[in-house]
């Protein structure tokens, strides 16, 4: 266990230095932001001073990160395989860093619904990028044409639907926890997602 603690200690010190350098800050600048002396910060980065929890919290804030991210250890499960939903033609990848976030890839062949009643609204936020083809995003009373490599982000409380324009398109969507729940309820109710991406 002691060796594991030493490994984490060394990792945290390297992260503090790397984040400082990435911001383009000198030791003096980060020390000022964290209300530490420059020599204390130097000793922390070089392993010559014990890491104290209160200093780590202060350094994390000064570096615009969280304590969790500063002390996070590497995991063995770096590569993830998608969950495939053959019924809806969807592949989903959970995002580990933010529980509840989901990435989904979907091929769309149908145009968006003509009937605004088929548009869906539910709590959450959604981001999508068109991988190939052209997609039509219906958002409230507005209609957006998205070409390959264009992206859109919107609150899902706004009635929305997505469809293909003149041929199939492929999209990649990222949903927060609430948006994911809203889509799962729709799918569970037999909705084939023609009115919702």
Coordinates of N, CA and C in Angstrom, one line a residue:
X1 N 0.8 -1.2 0.0 CA 0.0 0.0 0.0 C 0.9 1.3 0.0
X2 N 2.0 1.2 0.7 CA 2.9 2.4 0.8 C 3.4 2.7 -0.6
X3 N 3.8 1.8 -1.4 CA 4.3 2.0 -2.7 C 3.2 2.7 -3.6
X4 N 1.9 2.2 -3.4 CA 0.8 2.8 -4.1 C 0.6 4.3 -3.8
X5 N 0.8 4.6 -2.4 CA 0.7 6.0 -2.0 C 1.8 6.8 -2.5
X6 N 3.0 6.3 -2.6 CA 4.1 7.1 -3.2 C 3.9 7.3 -4.7
X7 N 3.3 6.4 -5.3 CA 3.0 6.6 -6.8 C 2.0 7.7 -7.0
X8 N 0.9 7.7 -6.1 CA -0.1 8.8 -6.2 C 0.5 10.1 -5.9
X9 N 1.3 10.1 -4.8 CA 2.0 11.4 -4.4 C 2.8 12.0 -5.6
X10 N 3.6 11.1 -6.2 CA 4.4 11.5 -7.3 C 3.6 12.0 -8.5
X11 N 2.5 11.3 -8.8 CA 1.6 11.7 -9.9 C 0.9 13.0 -9.6
X12 N 0.5 13.3 -8.4 CA -0.1 14.6 -8.1 C 0.9 15.7 -8.2
X13 N 2.1 15.5 -7.8 CA 3.1 16.5 -7.9 C 3.4 16.9 -9.4
X14 N 3.4 15.8 -10.2 CA 3.7 16.0 -11.7 C 2.5 16.7 -12.3
X15 N 1.3 16.4 -11.9 CA 0.1 17.1 -12.4 C 0.1 18.6 -12.0
X16 N 0.5 18.9 -10.8 CA 0.5 20.3 -10.4 C 1.5 21.1 -11.3
X17 N 2.6 20.5 -11.5 CA 3.6 21.2 -12.3 C 3.1 21.3 -13.8
X18 N 2.6 20.2 -14.3 CA 2.1 20.2 -15.7 C 1.0 21.2 -15.9
X19 N 0.1 21.3 -15.0 CA -1.1 22.2 -15.1 C -0.5 23.6 -15.0
X20 N 0.4 23.9 -14.2 CA 1.0 25.2 -14.1 C 1.7 25.6 -15.4
X21 N 2.5 24.7 -15.9 CA 3.2 25.0 -17.1 C 2.2 25.2 -18.3
X22 N 1.2 24.3 -18.3 CA 0.2 24.4 -19.4 C -0.5 25.8 -19.4
X23 N -0.7 26.4 -18.2 CA -1.3 27.7 -18.1 C -0.3 28.8 -18.5
X24 N 1.0 28.4 -18.6 CA 2.1 29.4 -18.9 C 2.4 30.3 -17.6
X25 N 2.2 29.7 -16.4 CA 2.5 30.4 -15.2 C 3.8 30.0 -14.6
X26 N 4.5 31.0 -14.1 CA 5.7 30.8 -13.3 C 5.4 30.2 -11.9
X27 N 6.4 29.7 -11.2 CA 6.2 29.3 -9.8 C 5.6 30.4 -9.0
X28 N 6.1 31.6 -9.2 CA 5.7 32.8 -8.5 C 4.2 33.1 -8.7
X29 N 3.7 33.0 -10.0 CA 2.4 33.3 -10.3 C 1.4 32.3 -9.7
X30 N 1.7 31.0 -9.8 CA 0.8 30.0 -9.1 C 0.8 30.2 -7.6
X31 N 2.0 30.4 -7.1 CA 2.1 30.6 -5.6 C 1.3 31.7 -5.2
X32 N 1.3 32.8 -5.9 CA 0.5 34.0 -5.5 C -1.0 33.6 -5.6
X33 N -1.4 32.9 -6.7 CA -2.8 32.6 -6.8 C -3.3 31.6 -5.7
X34 N -2.4 30.7 -5.3 CA -2.7 29.7 -4.3 C -2.4 30.2 -2.9
X35 N -1.9 31.4 -2.8 CA -1.5 32.0 -1.5 C -0.5 31.1 -0.7
X36 N 0.5 30.7 -1.5 CA 1.6 30.0 -0.9 C 2.9 30.7 -1.2
X37 N 3.9 30.4 -0.5 CA 5.2 31.0 -0.8 C 5.8 30.3 -2.1
X38 N 6.6 31.0 -2.8 CA 7.2 30.4 -4.0 C 8.0 29.2 -3.6
X39 N 8.8 29.3 -2.5 CA 9.6 28.2 -2.1 C 8.8 27.0 -1.7
X40 N 7.7 27.2 -1.0 CA 6.8 26.1 -0.6 C 6.3 25.4 -1.9
X41 N 5.8 26.1 -2.9 CA 5.3 25.5 -4.1 C 6.4 24.7 -4.8
X42 N 7.6 25.3 -4.8 CA 8.7 24.6 -5.5 C 9.0 23.3 -4.8
X43 N 9.0 23.3 -3.4 CA 9.3 22.1 -2.7 C 8.1 21.0 -2.9
X44 N 6.9 21.5 -3.0 CA 5.8 20.6 -3.3 C 6.0 19.9 -4.6
X45 N 6.3 20.7 -5.6 CA 6.4 20.2 -7.0 C 7.6 19.2 -7.0
X46 N 8.7 19.5 -6.3 CA 9.9 18.6 -6.3 C 9.9 17.5 -5.3
X47 N 8.8 17.3 -4.6 CA 8.7 16.2 -3.6 C 9.5 16.4 -2.3
X48 N 9.9 17.7 -2.0 CA 10.7 17.9 -0.8 C 9.8 18.4 0.3
X49 N 8.5 18.5 0.1 CA 7.6 18.9 1.1 C 6.4 18.0 1.0
X50 N 5.9 17.7 2.2 CA 4.7 16.8 2.3 C 3.5 17.5 1.7
X51 N 2.7 16.7 1.0 CA 1.4 17.2 0.4 C 0.3 17.2 1.5
X52 N -0.2 18.4 1.8 CA -1.2 18.6 2.8 C -2.6 18.8 2.1
X53 N -3.6 18.2 2.6 CA -4.9 18.2 2.0 C -5.4 19.7 1.7
X54 N -5.2 20.6 2.7 CA -5.7 21.9 2.5 C -4.9 22.6 1.4
X55 N -3.6 22.3 1.3 CA -2.8 22.9 0.2 C -3.3 22.4 -1.2
X56 N -3.6 21.1 -1.2 CA -4.1 20.5 -2.5 C -5.4 21.1 -2.9
X57 N -6.3 21.4 -2.0 CA -7.6 22.0 -2.3 C -7.3 23.4 -2.9
X58 N -6.5 24.2 -2.2 CA -6.1 25.5 -2.7 C -5.5 25.5 -4.0
X59 N -4.5 24.5 -4.2 CA -3.9 24.4 -5.5 C -4.8 24.0 -6.6
X60 N -5.7 23.1 -6.3 CA -6.7 22.7 -7.3 C -7.6 23.9 -7.8
X61 N -8.0 24.7 -6.8 CA -8.8 25.9 -7.2 C -8.0 26.8 -8.0
X62 N -6.8 27.1 -7.6 CA -5.9 28.0 -8.3 C -5.6 27.5 -9.7
X63 N -5.6 26.2 -9.9 CA -5.3 25.6 -11.2 C -6.6 25.4 -12.0
X64 N -7.7 25.8 -11.5 CA -9.0 25.7 -12.1 C -9.4 24.2 -12.4
X65 N -9.2 23.4 -11.4 CA -9.6 22.0 -11.5 C -10.2 21.6 -10.2
X66 N -10.5 20.3 -10.0 CA -11.1 19.9 -8.8 C -10.1 19.0 -8.1
X67 N -10.3 18.8 -6.8 CA -9.4 17.9 -6.0 C -9.5 16.5 -6.6
X68 N -10.7 16.1 -6.9 CA -10.9 14.7 -7.5 C -10.0 14.5 -8.7
X69 N -10.0 15.5 -9.6 CA -9.2 15.4 -10.9 C -7.8 15.5 -10.6
X70 N -7.4 16.2 -9.6 CA -6.0 16.3 -9.2 C -5.4 15.0 -8.7
X71 N -6.2 14.3 -7.9 CA -5.7 13.0 -7.3 C -6.2 11.8 -8.0
X72 N -6.9 11.9 -9.1 CA -7.5 10.7 -9.8 C -6.4 9.8 -10.3
X73 N -6.5 8.5 -10.1 CA -5.5 7.6 -10.5 C -5.9 7.0 -11.9
X74 N -5.0 6.6 -12.6 CA -5.2 6.0 -13.9 C -6.0 4.7 -13.7
X75 N -6.9 4.4 -14.7 CA -7.6 3.1 -14.6 C -7.1 2.2 -15.7
X76 N -7.4 0.9 -15.6 CA -7.0 -0.1 -16.6 C -8.0 -0.1 -17.7
X77 N -9.2 0.3 -17.5 CA -10.2 0.2 -18.5 C -10.3 1.5 -19.4
X78 N -9.3 1.7 -20.1 CA -9.2 2.9 -21.0 C -10.0 2.7 -22.2
X79 N -10.1 1.5 -22.8 CA -10.8 1.3 -24.0 C -12.2 0.7 -23.6
X80 N -13.2 1.3 -24.3 CA -14.6 0.9 -24.0 C -15.2 0.4 -25.3
X81 N -16.1 -0.6 -25.2 CA -16.8 -1.0 -26.3 C -18.2 -0.5 -26.3
X82 N -18.8 -0.2 -27.4 CA -20.2 0.3 -27.4 C -21.2 -0.7 -27.0
X83 N -22.3 -0.2 -26.5 CA -23.5 -1.1 -26.3 C -24.3 -0.9 -27.5
X84 N -24.7 -1.9 -28.2 CA -25.4 -1.8 -29.5 C -26.9 -2.1 -29.3
X85 N -27.8 -1.2 -29.7 CA -29.2 -1.3 -29.7 C -29.6 -1.5 -31.1
X86 N -29.8 -2.8 -31.5 CA -30.1 -3.1 -32.9 C -31.5 -2.7 -33.3
X87 N -32.4 -2.6 -32.3 CA -33.8 -2.2 -32.6 C -33.8 -0.7 -33.1
X88 N -33.0 0.1 -32.5 CA -33.1 1.5 -32.9 C -31.9 1.9 -33.8
X89 N -31.0 1.0 -34.1 CA -29.8 1.3 -34.9 C -28.8 2.3 -34.2
X90 N -28.6 2.1 -32.9 CA -27.9 3.0 -32.1 C -26.7 2.3 -31.4
X91 N -25.5 3.0 -31.4 CA -24.4 2.5 -30.6 C -24.2 3.6 -29.5
X92 N -24.0 3.1 -28.2 CA -23.9 4.0 -27.1 C -22.6 3.7 -26.4
X93 N -21.9 4.8 -25.9 CA -20.7 4.7 -25.1 C -20.9 5.5 -23.8
X94 N -20.8 4.9 -22.7 CA -20.9 5.7 -21.4 C -19.6 6.5 -21.3
X95 N -19.7 7.7 -20.7 CA -18.5 8.5 -20.5 C -18.2 8.3 -19.0
X96 N -17.0 7.8 -18.7 CA -16.7 7.5 -17.3 C -16.4 8.7 -16.5
X97 N -15.9 9.8 -17.0 CA -15.5 11.0 -16.3 C -16.7 11.7 -15.7
X98 N -17.9 11.5 -16.3 CA -19.1 12.2 -15.8 C -20.2 11.2 -15.8
X99 N -20.5 10.6 -14.7 CA -21.6 9.6 -14.6 C -22.9 10.2 -15.2
X100 N -23.5 9.4 -16.0 CA -24.8 9.9 -16.6 C -24.6 10.4 -18.0
X101 N -23.4 10.8 -18.4 CA -23.2 11.3 -19.7 C -23.1 10.1 -20.7
X102 N -23.6 10.2 -21.8 CA -23.7 9.1 -22.8 C -23.3 9.7 -24.2
X103 N -22.5 8.9 -24.9 CA -22.2 9.2 -26.3 C -23.0 8.2 -27.1
X104 N -23.6 8.7 -28.2 CA -24.4 7.8 -29.0 C -24.1 8.1 -30.5
X105 N -23.9 7.0 -31.3 CA -23.8 7.1 -32.8 C -25.0 6.5 -33.4
X106 N -25.6 7.3 -34.4 CA -26.9 6.8 -35.0 C -26.9 7.1 -36.4
X107 N -27.4 6.2 -37.2 CA -27.6 6.4 -38.6 C -29.1 6.7 -38.8
X108 N -29.4 7.8 -39.5 CA -30.8 8.3 -39.7 C -31.1 8.2 -41.1
X109 N -32.2 7.7 -41.5 CA -32.6 7.6 -42.9 C -33.9 8.3 -43.2
X110 N -34.7 8.6 -42.1 CA -36.0 9.2 -42.3 C -35.9 10.7 -42.2
X111 N -36.7 11.5 -42.9 CA -36.7 13.0 -42.7 C -37.3 13.3 -41.3
X112 N -37.1 14.5 -40.9 CA -37.7 14.9 -39.6 C -39.3 14.9 -39.7
X113 N -40.0 14.7 -38.6 CA -41.4 14.7 -38.7 C -42.0 16.0 -39.2
X114 N -43.1 15.9 -40.0 CA -43.8 17.0 -40.5 C -44.7 17.6 -39.4
X115 N -45.2 16.7 -38.5 CA -46.1 17.0 -37.5 C -45.4 17.5 -36.2
X116 N -45.5 18.8 -35.8 CA -44.8 19.3 -34.6 C -45.1 18.5 -33.4
X117 N -46.3 17.8 -33.4 CA -46.6 17.0 -32.2 C -45.7 15.8 -32.0
X118 N -44.9 15.4 -33.0 CA -44.0 14.3 -32.9 C -42.6 14.8 -32.3
X119 N -42.5 16.1 -32.2 CA -41.2 16.6 -31.6 C -41.3 16.3 -30.1
X120 N -40.1 16.1 -29.5 CA -40.1 15.7 -28.1 C -39.4 16.8 -27.3
X121 N -39.8 16.9 -26.0 CA -39.1 17.8 -25.1 C -39.0 17.1 -23.7
X122 N -37.8 17.2 -23.1 CA -37.6 16.6 -21.8 C -36.4 17.4 -21.2
X123 N -36.2 17.2 -19.9 CA -35.1 17.9 -19.2 C -33.7 17.5 -19.8
X124 N -32.8 18.3 -19.7 CA -31.4 18.0 -20.1 C -30.8 18.9 -21.2
X125 N -29.6 18.5 -21.6 CA -28.8 19.2 -22.6 C -28.3 18.1 -23.6
X126 N -28.2 18.5 -24.8 CA -27.7 17.6 -25.9 C -26.7 18.3 -26.8
X127 N -25.7 17.6 -27.2 CA -24.8 18.1 -28.2 C -24.7 17.0 -29.3
X128 N -24.6 17.4 -30.6 CA -24.5 16.4 -31.6 C -23.6 17.0 -32.7
X129 N -22.9 16.1 -33.4 CA -22.1 16.4 -34.6 C -22.5 15.5 -35.7
X130 N -22.6 16.0 -36.9 CA -23.0 15.2 -38.1 C -21.7 14.6 -38.6
X131 N -21.6 13.3 -38.7 CA -20.4 12.5 -39.1 C -20.4 12.4 -40.7
X132 N -21.6 12.2 -41.2 CA -21.7 12.1 -42.7 C -23.1 12.4 -43.1
X133 N -23.2 12.9 -44.4 CA -24.5 13.3 -44.9 C -25.0 14.6 -44.4
X134 N -26.3 14.9 -44.5 CA -26.8 16.1 -44.0 C -28.0 15.8 -43.1
X135 N -28.0 16.5 -41.9 CA -29.1 16.3 -41.0 C -30.0 17.5 -40.9
X136 N -31.2 17.4 -40.6 CA -32.1 18.5 -40.3 C -32.5 18.4 -38.8
X137 N -32.2 19.5 -38.1 CA -32.5 19.6 -36.7 C -33.7 20.6 -36.6
X138 N -34.8 20.0 -36.1 CA -36.0 20.9 -35.8 C -35.9 21.2 -34.3
X139 N -35.9 22.5 -34.0 CA -35.8 23.0 -32.7 C -36.8 24.1 -32.5
X140 N -37.9 23.8 -31.8 CA -39.0 24.7 -31.6 C -39.6 24.9 -33.0
X141 N -39.7 26.2 -33.4 CA -40.2 26.6 -34.7 C -39.1 26.8 -35.7
X142 N -37.9 26.5 -35.3 CA -36.7 26.7 -36.2 C -36.3 25.4 -36.8
X143 N -35.7 25.5 -38.0 CA -35.2 24.4 -38.8 C -33.7 24.6 -39.1
X144 N -32.8 23.8 -38.7 CA -31.4 23.9 -39.0 C -30.9 22.8 -39.9
X145 N -30.1 23.2 -40.9 CA -29.5 22.2 -41.8 C -28.1 22.0 -41.4
X146 N -27.7 20.8 -41.0 CA -26.4 20.6 -40.5 C -25.6 19.7 -41.5
X147 N -24.5 20.1 -42.0 CA -23.7 19.4 -42.9 C -22.7 18.6 -42.1
X148 N -22.0 17.7 -42.8 CA -20.9 16.9 -42.1 C -19.9 17.8 -41.4
X149 N -19.6 17.4 -40.2 CA -18.6 18.1 -39.3 C -19.2 19.4 -38.7
X150 N -20.5 19.7 -38.9 CA -21.1 20.8 -38.2 C -21.8 20.2 -36.9
X151 N -21.8 21.0 -35.9 CA -22.4 20.5 -34.6 C -23.5 21.5 -34.1
X152 N -24.2 21.0 -33.2 CA -25.3 21.8 -32.5 C -25.4 21.4 -31.1
X153 N -25.7 22.3 -30.2 CA -25.9 22.1 -28.8 C -27.2 22.8 -28.4
X154 N -28.0 22.1 -27.6 CA -29.3 22.8 -27.2 C -29.9 22.1 -26.0
X155 N -30.7 22.9 -25.3 CA -31.4 22.4 -24.1 C -32.6 21.5 -24.6
X156 N -32.7 20.3 -24.1 CA -33.7 19.4 -24.6 C -35.1 19.7 -24.1
X157 N -35.3 20.8 -23.3 CA -36.6 21.2 -22.9 C -37.3 21.9 -24.1
X158 N -36.5 22.3 -25.1 CA -37.0 22.9 -26.3 C -37.5 21.7 -27.2
X159 N -38.7 21.7 -27.7 CA -39.2 20.6 -28.5 C -38.2 20.4 -29.7
X160 N -37.8 19.2 -29.9 CA -36.8 18.9 -30.9 C -37.0 17.6 -31.6
X161 N -36.4 17.5 -32.8 CA -36.5 16.3 -33.6 C -35.3 16.4 -34.6
X162 N -34.8 15.3 -35.1 CA -33.8 15.3 -36.1 C -34.1 14.2 -37.1
X163 N -33.7 14.6 -38.3 CA -34.0 13.6 -39.4 C -32.9 13.8 -40.5
X164 N -33.0 13.0 -41.5 CA -32.0 13.1 -42.6 C -32.6 14.0 -43.7
X165 N -31.7 14.6 -44.4 CA -32.1 15.5 -45.6 C -31.6 14.8 -46.8
X166 N -32.5 14.3 -47.7 CA -32.2 13.8 -49.0 C -31.2 12.7 -48.9
X167 N -31.4 11.7 -48.1 CA -30.4 10.6 -48.0 C -30.0 10.4 -46.6
X168 N -29.4 9.2 -46.3 CA -29.0 8.9 -44.9 C -27.9 9.8 -44.4
X169 N -27.9 10.0 -43.1 CA -26.9 10.7 -42.4 C -26.5 10.0 -41.1
X170 N -25.3 10.3 -40.6 CA -24.9 9.6 -39.4 C -24.5 10.7 -38.4
X171 N -25.0 10.6 -37.2 CA -24.7 11.6 -36.2 C -24.0 11.0 -35.0
X172 N -23.3 11.8 -34.2 CA -22.8 11.4 -32.9 C -23.3 12.4 -31.9
X173 N -24.0 11.9 -30.9 CA -24.7 12.7 -29.9 C -24.1 12.5 -28.5
X174 N -24.0 13.6 -27.7 CA -23.6 13.5 -26.3 C -24.8 14.0 -25.5
X175 N -25.2 13.2 -24.5 CA -26.4 13.5 -23.7 C -26.0 13.6 -22.3
X176 N -26.5 14.7 -21.5 CA -26.3 14.6 -20.1 C -27.2 13.6 -19.5
X177 N -27.1 13.4 -18.2 CA -27.9 12.4 -17.5 C -29.4 12.6 -17.7
X178 N -29.9 13.9 -17.6 CA -31.4 14.1 -17.8 C -31.8 13.8 -19.2
X179 N -31.0 14.3 -20.2 CA -31.4 14.0 -21.6 C -31.4 12.5 -21.9
X180 N -30.4 11.8 -21.4 CA -30.4 10.4 -21.6 C -31.6 9.7 -21.0
X181 N -32.0 10.1 -19.8 CA -33.2 9.6 -19.2 C -34.5 9.8 -20.1
X182 N -34.6 11.1 -20.6 CA -35.7 11.4 -21.5 C -35.8 10.5 -22.7
X183 N -34.6 10.2 -23.3 CA -34.6 9.4 -24.5 C -34.9 7.9 -24.1
X184 N -34.4 7.5 -23.0 CA -34.7 6.1 -22.5 C -36.2 5.9 -22.3
X185 N -36.9 6.9 -21.7 CA -38.4 6.8 -21.5 C -39.1 6.7 -22.9
X186 N -38.6 7.5 -23.8 CA -39.3 7.5 -25.2 C -39.0 6.1 -25.8
X187 N -37.8 5.6 -25.7 CA -37.5 4.3 -26.4 C -38.3 3.2 -25.7
X188 N -38.4 3.3 -24.4 CA -39.1 2.3 -23.6 C -40.6 2.2 -24.0
X189 N -41.1 3.4 -24.4 CA -42.5 3.5 -24.8 C -42.8 3.1 -26.2
X190 N -41.9 2.5 -26.9 CA -42.1 2.0 -28.2 C -41.8 3.1 -29.3
X191 N -41.3 4.2 -28.9 CA -40.9 5.3 -29.9 C -39.7 4.8 -30.6
X192 N -39.7 4.8 -31.9 CA -38.6 4.4 -32.7 C -37.6 5.5 -32.9
X193 N -37.8 6.6 -32.2 CA -36.9 7.8 -32.2 C -36.9 8.5 -33.5
X194 N -37.9 8.3 -34.4 CA -38.0 9.1 -35.6 C -38.1 10.6 -35.3
X195 N -38.7 10.9 -34.2 CA -38.9 12.3 -33.8 C -37.9 12.8 -32.9
X196 N -36.9 12.0 -32.5 CA -35.9 12.4 -31.5 C -34.6 11.8 -31.8
X197 N -33.5 12.5 -31.7 CA -32.2 11.9 -31.9 C -31.7 11.2 -30.7

